[in-house]
Short mmCIF file of C-alpha atoms in Angstrom, two decimals:
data_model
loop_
_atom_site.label_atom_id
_atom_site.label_comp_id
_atom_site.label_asym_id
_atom_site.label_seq_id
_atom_site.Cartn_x
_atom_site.Cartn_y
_atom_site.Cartn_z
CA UNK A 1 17.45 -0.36 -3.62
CA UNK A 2 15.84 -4.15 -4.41
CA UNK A 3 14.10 -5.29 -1.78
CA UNK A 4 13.11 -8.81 -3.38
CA UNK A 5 15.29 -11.03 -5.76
CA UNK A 6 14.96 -12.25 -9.60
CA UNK A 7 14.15 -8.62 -10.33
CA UNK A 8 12.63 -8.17 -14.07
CA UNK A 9 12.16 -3.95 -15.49
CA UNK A 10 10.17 -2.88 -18.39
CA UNK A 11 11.47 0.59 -19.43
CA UNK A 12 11.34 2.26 -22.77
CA UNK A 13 9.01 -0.50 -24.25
CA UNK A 14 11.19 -3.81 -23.50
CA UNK A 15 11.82 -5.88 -20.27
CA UNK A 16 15.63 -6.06 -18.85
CA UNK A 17 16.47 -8.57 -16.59
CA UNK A 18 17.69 -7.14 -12.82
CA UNK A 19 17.33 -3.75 -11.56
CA UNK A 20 17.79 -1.70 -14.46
CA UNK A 21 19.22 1.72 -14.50
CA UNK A 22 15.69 3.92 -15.50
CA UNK A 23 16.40 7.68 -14.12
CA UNK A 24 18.42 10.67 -15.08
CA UNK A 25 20.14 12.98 -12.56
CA UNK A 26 18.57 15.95 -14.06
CA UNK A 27 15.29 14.26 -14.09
CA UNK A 28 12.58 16.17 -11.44
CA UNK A 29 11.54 13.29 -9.62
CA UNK A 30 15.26 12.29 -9.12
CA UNK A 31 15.77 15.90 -7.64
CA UNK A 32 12.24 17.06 -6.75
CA UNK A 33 10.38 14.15 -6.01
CA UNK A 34 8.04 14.08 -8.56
CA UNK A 35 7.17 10.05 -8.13
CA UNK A 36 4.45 7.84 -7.72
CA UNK A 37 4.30 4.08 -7.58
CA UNK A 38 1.53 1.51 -6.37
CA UNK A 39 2.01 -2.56 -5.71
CA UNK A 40 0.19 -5.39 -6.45
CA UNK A 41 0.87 -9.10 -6.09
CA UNK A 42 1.14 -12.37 -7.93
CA UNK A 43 0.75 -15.49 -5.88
CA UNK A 44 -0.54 -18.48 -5.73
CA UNK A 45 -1.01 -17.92 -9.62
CA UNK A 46 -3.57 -15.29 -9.24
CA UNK A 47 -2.87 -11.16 -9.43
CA UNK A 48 -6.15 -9.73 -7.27
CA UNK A 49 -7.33 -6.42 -8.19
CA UNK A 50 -4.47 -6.04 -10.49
CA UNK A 51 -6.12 -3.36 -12.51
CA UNK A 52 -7.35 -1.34 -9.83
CA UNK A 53 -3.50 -0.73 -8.78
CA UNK A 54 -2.70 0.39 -12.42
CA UNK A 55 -5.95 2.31 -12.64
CA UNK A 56 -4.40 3.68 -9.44
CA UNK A 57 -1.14 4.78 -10.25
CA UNK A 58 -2.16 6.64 -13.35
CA UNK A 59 -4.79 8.85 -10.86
CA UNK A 60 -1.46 9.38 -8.34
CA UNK A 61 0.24 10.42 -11.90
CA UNK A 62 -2.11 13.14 -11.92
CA UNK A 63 -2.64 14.04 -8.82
CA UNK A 64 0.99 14.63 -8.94
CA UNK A 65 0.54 16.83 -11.91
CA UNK A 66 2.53 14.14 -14.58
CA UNK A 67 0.81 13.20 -17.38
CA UNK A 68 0.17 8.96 -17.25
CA UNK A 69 1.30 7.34 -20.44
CA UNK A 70 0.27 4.01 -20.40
CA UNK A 71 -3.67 3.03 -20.12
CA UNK A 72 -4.71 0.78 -17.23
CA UNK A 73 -5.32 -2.08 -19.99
CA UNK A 74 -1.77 -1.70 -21.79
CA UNK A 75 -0.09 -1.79 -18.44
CA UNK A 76 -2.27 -5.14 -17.31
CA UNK A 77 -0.96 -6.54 -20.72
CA UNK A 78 2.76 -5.51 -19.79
CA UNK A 79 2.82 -7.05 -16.04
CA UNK A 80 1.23 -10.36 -17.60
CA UNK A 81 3.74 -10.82 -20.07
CA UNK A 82 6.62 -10.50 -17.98
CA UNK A 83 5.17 -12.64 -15.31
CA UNK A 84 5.67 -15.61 -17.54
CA UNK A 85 9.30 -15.29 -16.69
CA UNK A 86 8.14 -16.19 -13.05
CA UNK A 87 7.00 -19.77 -11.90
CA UNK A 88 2.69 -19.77 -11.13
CA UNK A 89 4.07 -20.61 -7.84
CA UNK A 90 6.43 -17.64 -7.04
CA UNK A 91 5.39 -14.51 -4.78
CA UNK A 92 6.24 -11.38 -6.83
CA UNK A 93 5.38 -7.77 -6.32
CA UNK A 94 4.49 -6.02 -9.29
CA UNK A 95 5.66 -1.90 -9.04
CA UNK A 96 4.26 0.04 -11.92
CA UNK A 97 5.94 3.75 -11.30
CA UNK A 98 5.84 7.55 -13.15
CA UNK A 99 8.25 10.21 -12.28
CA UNK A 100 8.84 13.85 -13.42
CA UNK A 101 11.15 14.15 -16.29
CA UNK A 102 11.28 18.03 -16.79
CA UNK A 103 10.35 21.63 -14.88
CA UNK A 104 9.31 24.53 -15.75
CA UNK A 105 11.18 27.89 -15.80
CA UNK A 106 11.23 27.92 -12.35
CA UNK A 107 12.05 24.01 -11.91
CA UNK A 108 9.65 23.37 -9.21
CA UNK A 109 6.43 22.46 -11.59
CA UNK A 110 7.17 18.96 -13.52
CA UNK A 111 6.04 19.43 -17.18
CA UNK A 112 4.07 16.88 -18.65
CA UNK A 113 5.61 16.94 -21.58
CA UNK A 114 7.31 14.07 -20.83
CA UNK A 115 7.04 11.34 -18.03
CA UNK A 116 9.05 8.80 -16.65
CA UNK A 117 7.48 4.96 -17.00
CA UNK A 118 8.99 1.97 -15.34
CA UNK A 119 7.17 -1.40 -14.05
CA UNK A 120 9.36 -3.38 -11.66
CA UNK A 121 8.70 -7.43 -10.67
CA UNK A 122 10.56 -8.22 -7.71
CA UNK A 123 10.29 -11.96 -6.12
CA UNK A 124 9.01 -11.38 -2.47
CA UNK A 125 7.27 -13.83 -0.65
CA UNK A 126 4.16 -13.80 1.29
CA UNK A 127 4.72 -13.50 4.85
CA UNK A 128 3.45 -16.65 6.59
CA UNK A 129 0.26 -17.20 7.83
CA UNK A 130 2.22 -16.75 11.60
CA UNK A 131 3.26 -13.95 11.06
CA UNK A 132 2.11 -10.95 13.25
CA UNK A 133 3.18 -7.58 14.48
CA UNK A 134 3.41 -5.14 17.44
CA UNK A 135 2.10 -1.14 17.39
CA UNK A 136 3.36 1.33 19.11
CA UNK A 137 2.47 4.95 19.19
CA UNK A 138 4.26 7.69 17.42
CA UNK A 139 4.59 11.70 17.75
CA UNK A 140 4.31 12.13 13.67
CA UNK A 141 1.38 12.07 12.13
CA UNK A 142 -0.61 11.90 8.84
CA UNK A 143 -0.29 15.39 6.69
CA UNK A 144 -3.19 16.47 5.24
CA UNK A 145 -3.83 17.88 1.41
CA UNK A 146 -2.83 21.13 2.26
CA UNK A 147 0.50 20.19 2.82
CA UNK A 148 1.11 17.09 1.40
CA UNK A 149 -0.31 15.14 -2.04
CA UNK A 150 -2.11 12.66 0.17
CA UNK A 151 -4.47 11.62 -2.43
CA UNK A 152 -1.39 9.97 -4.52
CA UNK A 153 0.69 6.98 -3.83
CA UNK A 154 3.78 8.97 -3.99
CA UNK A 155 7.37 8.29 -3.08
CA UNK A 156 7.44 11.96 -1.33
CA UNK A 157 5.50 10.87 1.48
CA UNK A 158 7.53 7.98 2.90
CA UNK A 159 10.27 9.55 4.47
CA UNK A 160 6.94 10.59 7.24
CA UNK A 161 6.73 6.91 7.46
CA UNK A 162 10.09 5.62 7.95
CA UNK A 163 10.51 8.09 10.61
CA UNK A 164 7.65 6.19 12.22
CA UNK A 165 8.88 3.03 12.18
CA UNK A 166 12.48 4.25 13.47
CA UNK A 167 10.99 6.03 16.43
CA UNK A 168 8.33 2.58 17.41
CA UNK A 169 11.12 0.27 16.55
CA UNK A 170 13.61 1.97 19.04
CA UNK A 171 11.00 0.92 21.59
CA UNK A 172 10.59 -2.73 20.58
CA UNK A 173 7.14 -2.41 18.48
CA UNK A 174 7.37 -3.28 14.96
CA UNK A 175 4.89 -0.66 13.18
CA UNK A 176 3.01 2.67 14.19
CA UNK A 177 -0.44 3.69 14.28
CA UNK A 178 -0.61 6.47 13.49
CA UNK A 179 -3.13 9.60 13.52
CA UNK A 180 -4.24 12.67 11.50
CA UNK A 181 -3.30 15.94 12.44
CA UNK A 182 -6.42 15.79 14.84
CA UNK A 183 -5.34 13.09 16.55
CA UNK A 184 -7.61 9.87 15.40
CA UNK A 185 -6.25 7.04 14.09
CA UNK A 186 -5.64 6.95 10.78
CA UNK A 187 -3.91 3.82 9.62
CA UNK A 188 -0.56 2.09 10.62
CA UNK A 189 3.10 3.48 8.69
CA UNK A 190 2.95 0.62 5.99
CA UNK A 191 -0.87 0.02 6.25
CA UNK A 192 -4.71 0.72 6.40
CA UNK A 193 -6.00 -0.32 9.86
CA UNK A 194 -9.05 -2.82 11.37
CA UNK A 195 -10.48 -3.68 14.40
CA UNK A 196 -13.07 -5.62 16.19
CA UNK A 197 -15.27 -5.04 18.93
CA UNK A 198 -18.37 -7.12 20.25
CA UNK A 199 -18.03 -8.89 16.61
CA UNK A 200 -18.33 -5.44 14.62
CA UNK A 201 -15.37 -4.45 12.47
CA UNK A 202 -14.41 -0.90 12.41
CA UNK A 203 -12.04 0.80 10.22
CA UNK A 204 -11.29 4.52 10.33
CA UNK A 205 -13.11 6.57 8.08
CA UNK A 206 -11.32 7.91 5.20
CA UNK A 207 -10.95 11.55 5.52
CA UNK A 208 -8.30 12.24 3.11
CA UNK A 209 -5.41 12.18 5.37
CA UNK A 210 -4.20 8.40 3.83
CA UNK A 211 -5.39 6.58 0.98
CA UNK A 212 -8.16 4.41 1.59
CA UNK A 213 -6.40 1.13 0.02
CA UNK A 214 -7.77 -1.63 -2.90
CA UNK A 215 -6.99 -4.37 -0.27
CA UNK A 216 -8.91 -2.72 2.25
CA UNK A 217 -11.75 -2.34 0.24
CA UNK A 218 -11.58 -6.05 -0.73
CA UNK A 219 -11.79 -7.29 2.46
CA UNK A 220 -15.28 -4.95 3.39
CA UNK A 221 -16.55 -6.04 0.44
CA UNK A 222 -15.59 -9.91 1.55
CA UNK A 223 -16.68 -9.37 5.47
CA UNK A 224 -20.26 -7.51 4.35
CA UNK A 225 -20.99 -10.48 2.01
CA UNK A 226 -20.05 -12.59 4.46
CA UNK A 227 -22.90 -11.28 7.08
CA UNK A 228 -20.36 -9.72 9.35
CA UNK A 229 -20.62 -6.01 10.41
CA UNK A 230 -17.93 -3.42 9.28
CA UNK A 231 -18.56 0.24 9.97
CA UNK A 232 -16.20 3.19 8.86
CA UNK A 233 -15.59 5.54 12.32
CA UNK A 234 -13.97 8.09 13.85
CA UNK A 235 -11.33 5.73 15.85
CA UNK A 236 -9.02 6.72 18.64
CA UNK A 237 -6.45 5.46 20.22
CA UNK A 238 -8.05 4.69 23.01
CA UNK A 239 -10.71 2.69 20.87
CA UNK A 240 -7.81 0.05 20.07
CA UNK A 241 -6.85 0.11 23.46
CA UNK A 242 -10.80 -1.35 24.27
CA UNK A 243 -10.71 -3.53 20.97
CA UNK A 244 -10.92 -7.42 20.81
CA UNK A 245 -9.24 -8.07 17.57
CA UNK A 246 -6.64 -5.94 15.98
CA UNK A 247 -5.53 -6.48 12.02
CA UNK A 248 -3.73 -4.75 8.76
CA UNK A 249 -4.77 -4.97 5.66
CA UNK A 250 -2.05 -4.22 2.71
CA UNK A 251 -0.90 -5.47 -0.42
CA UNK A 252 2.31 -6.80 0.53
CA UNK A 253 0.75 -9.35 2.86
CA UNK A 254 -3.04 -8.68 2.33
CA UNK A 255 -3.85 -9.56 6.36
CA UNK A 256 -1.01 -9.34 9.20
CA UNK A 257 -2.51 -10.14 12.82
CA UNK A 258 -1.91 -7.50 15.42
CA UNK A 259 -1.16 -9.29 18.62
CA UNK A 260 -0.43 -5.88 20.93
CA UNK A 261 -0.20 -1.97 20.97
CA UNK A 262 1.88 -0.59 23.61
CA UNK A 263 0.44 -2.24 26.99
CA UNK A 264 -2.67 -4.01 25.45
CA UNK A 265 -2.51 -7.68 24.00
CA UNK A 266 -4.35 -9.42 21.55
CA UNK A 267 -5.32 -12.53 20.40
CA UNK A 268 -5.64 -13.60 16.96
CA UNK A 269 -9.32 -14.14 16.78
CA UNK A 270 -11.95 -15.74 14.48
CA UNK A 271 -12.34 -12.57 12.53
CA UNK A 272 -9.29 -12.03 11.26
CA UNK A 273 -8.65 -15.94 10.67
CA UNK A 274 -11.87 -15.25 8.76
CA UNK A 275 -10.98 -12.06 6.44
CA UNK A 276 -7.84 -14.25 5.17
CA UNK A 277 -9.70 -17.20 4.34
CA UNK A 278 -12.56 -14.92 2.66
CA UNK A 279 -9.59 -13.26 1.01
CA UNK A 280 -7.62 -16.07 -0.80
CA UNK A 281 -10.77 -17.75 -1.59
CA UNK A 282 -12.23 -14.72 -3.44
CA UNK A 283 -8.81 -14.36 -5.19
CA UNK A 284 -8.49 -17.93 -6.09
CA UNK A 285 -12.01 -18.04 -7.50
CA UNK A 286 -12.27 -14.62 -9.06
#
């Protein structure tokens, strides 16, 4: 399914305008599942962090037990030379993805023989600096590595997260947060999660249960140097419900206000006005 427009693939070694045709019937990750993918952006003529999201997807290759065949530097080279297609001023989101090609005797083990390779540039804008969003609370939760390959960006997982955002939407809120299987928060369905209290950012700790993102690190990185506190904790809900500030931090969209969740409101406040501006103006001068 496209989900942006002027869609460019680069499969076996050439690009192909549109959404090109890349996997088999019989291949495992159509069938099994086997399939990673990560996202980055290009906007405003810039691609931040670029190749710590195809440093990324090779490490979710392998924690998915494929073999990566294309180095973090070869891949870089790939997105920037179909890029040129795009205008410096167009929004595009850059999916580099592996899948399973084969199994073993039993078919349930993907070989790595062989892998799967596509990188897909979709046209997407940014969201507006207006935009915001709602949370509301959901009974599923965040699986942990025993029973899930939480330590990869993998396609496997989302289905968790779509039935998120069904059950908050059918009650008016327009994401989830969402908790571990011990009930703290753990990030949002599409998102890592912030908040502010008394000035101090907080973030929940990673404890394996969701990846701890390249955005998210960005902006502690941007907020520390900055002279603002941000301290990795143990968050509850009930430590949003006391919070002053609420915001996401992504790829798609980098920061998205949080003006409520459930019964509390927020404002927008100086904090997260600040992380975007510290944001675009460390991309822009990076």
């Amino acid at each position: 399914m496209a989900t942006g427009t002027n869609i460019r693939t680069y499969f076996n070694g050439t690009w192909h305008e549109g959404d090109a045709m890349v996997m088999r019937a019989a291949d495992h990750g159509a069938w099994l599942g086997s399939s990673v993918f990560d996202g980055a952006r290009y906007a405003q003529g810039v691609t931040p962090d670029l190749d710590a999201h195809c440093a990324r997807v090779n490490r979710s290759a392998e924690a998915m037990m494929l073999r990566p065949t294309v180095t973090t530097e070869d891949m870089v080279t790939i997105v920037e030379e179909g890029l040129k297609a795009y205008e410096p001023g167009t929004a595009v989101y850059i999916r580099p993805m592996y899948w399973g090609i084969n199994g073993d005797v039993t078919a349930i083990v993907p070989q790595q023989d062989e892998t799967g390779f596509a990188l897909c540039l979709e046209e997407i804008p940014m969201a507006p600096d207006s935009a915001t969003a709602t949370l509301g609370r959901t009974r599923f939760r965040r699986p942990v590595m025993e029973s899930s390959v939480v330590n990869a960006k993998a396609g496997c997982l989302y289905p968790n997260n779509a039935r998120m955002l069904a059950e908050v939407r059918g009650r008016g809120f327009a994401n989830a947060l969402v908790t571990d299987v011990m009930g703290n928060v753990a990030e949002t369905a599409t998102a890592n999660i912030f908040m502010v209290r008394d000035g101090v950012v907080l973030t929940p700790i990673p404890n394996g249960t969701f990846l701890s993102g390249i955005t998210r690190a960005r902006h502690m990185a941007n907020l520390r140097a900055d002279g603002i506190e941000v301290q990795e904790a143990v968050l509850t809900f009930e430590d949003f419900e006391q919070a002053d500030e609420v915001f996401m931090s992504g790829n798609m969209n980098k920061v998205t206000p949080v003006t409520g969740f459930e019964d509390k409101s927020y404002q927008i406040g100086p904090v997260t006005r600040r992380v975007r501006e510290l944001y675009w103006d460390w991309a822009l001068s990076a």
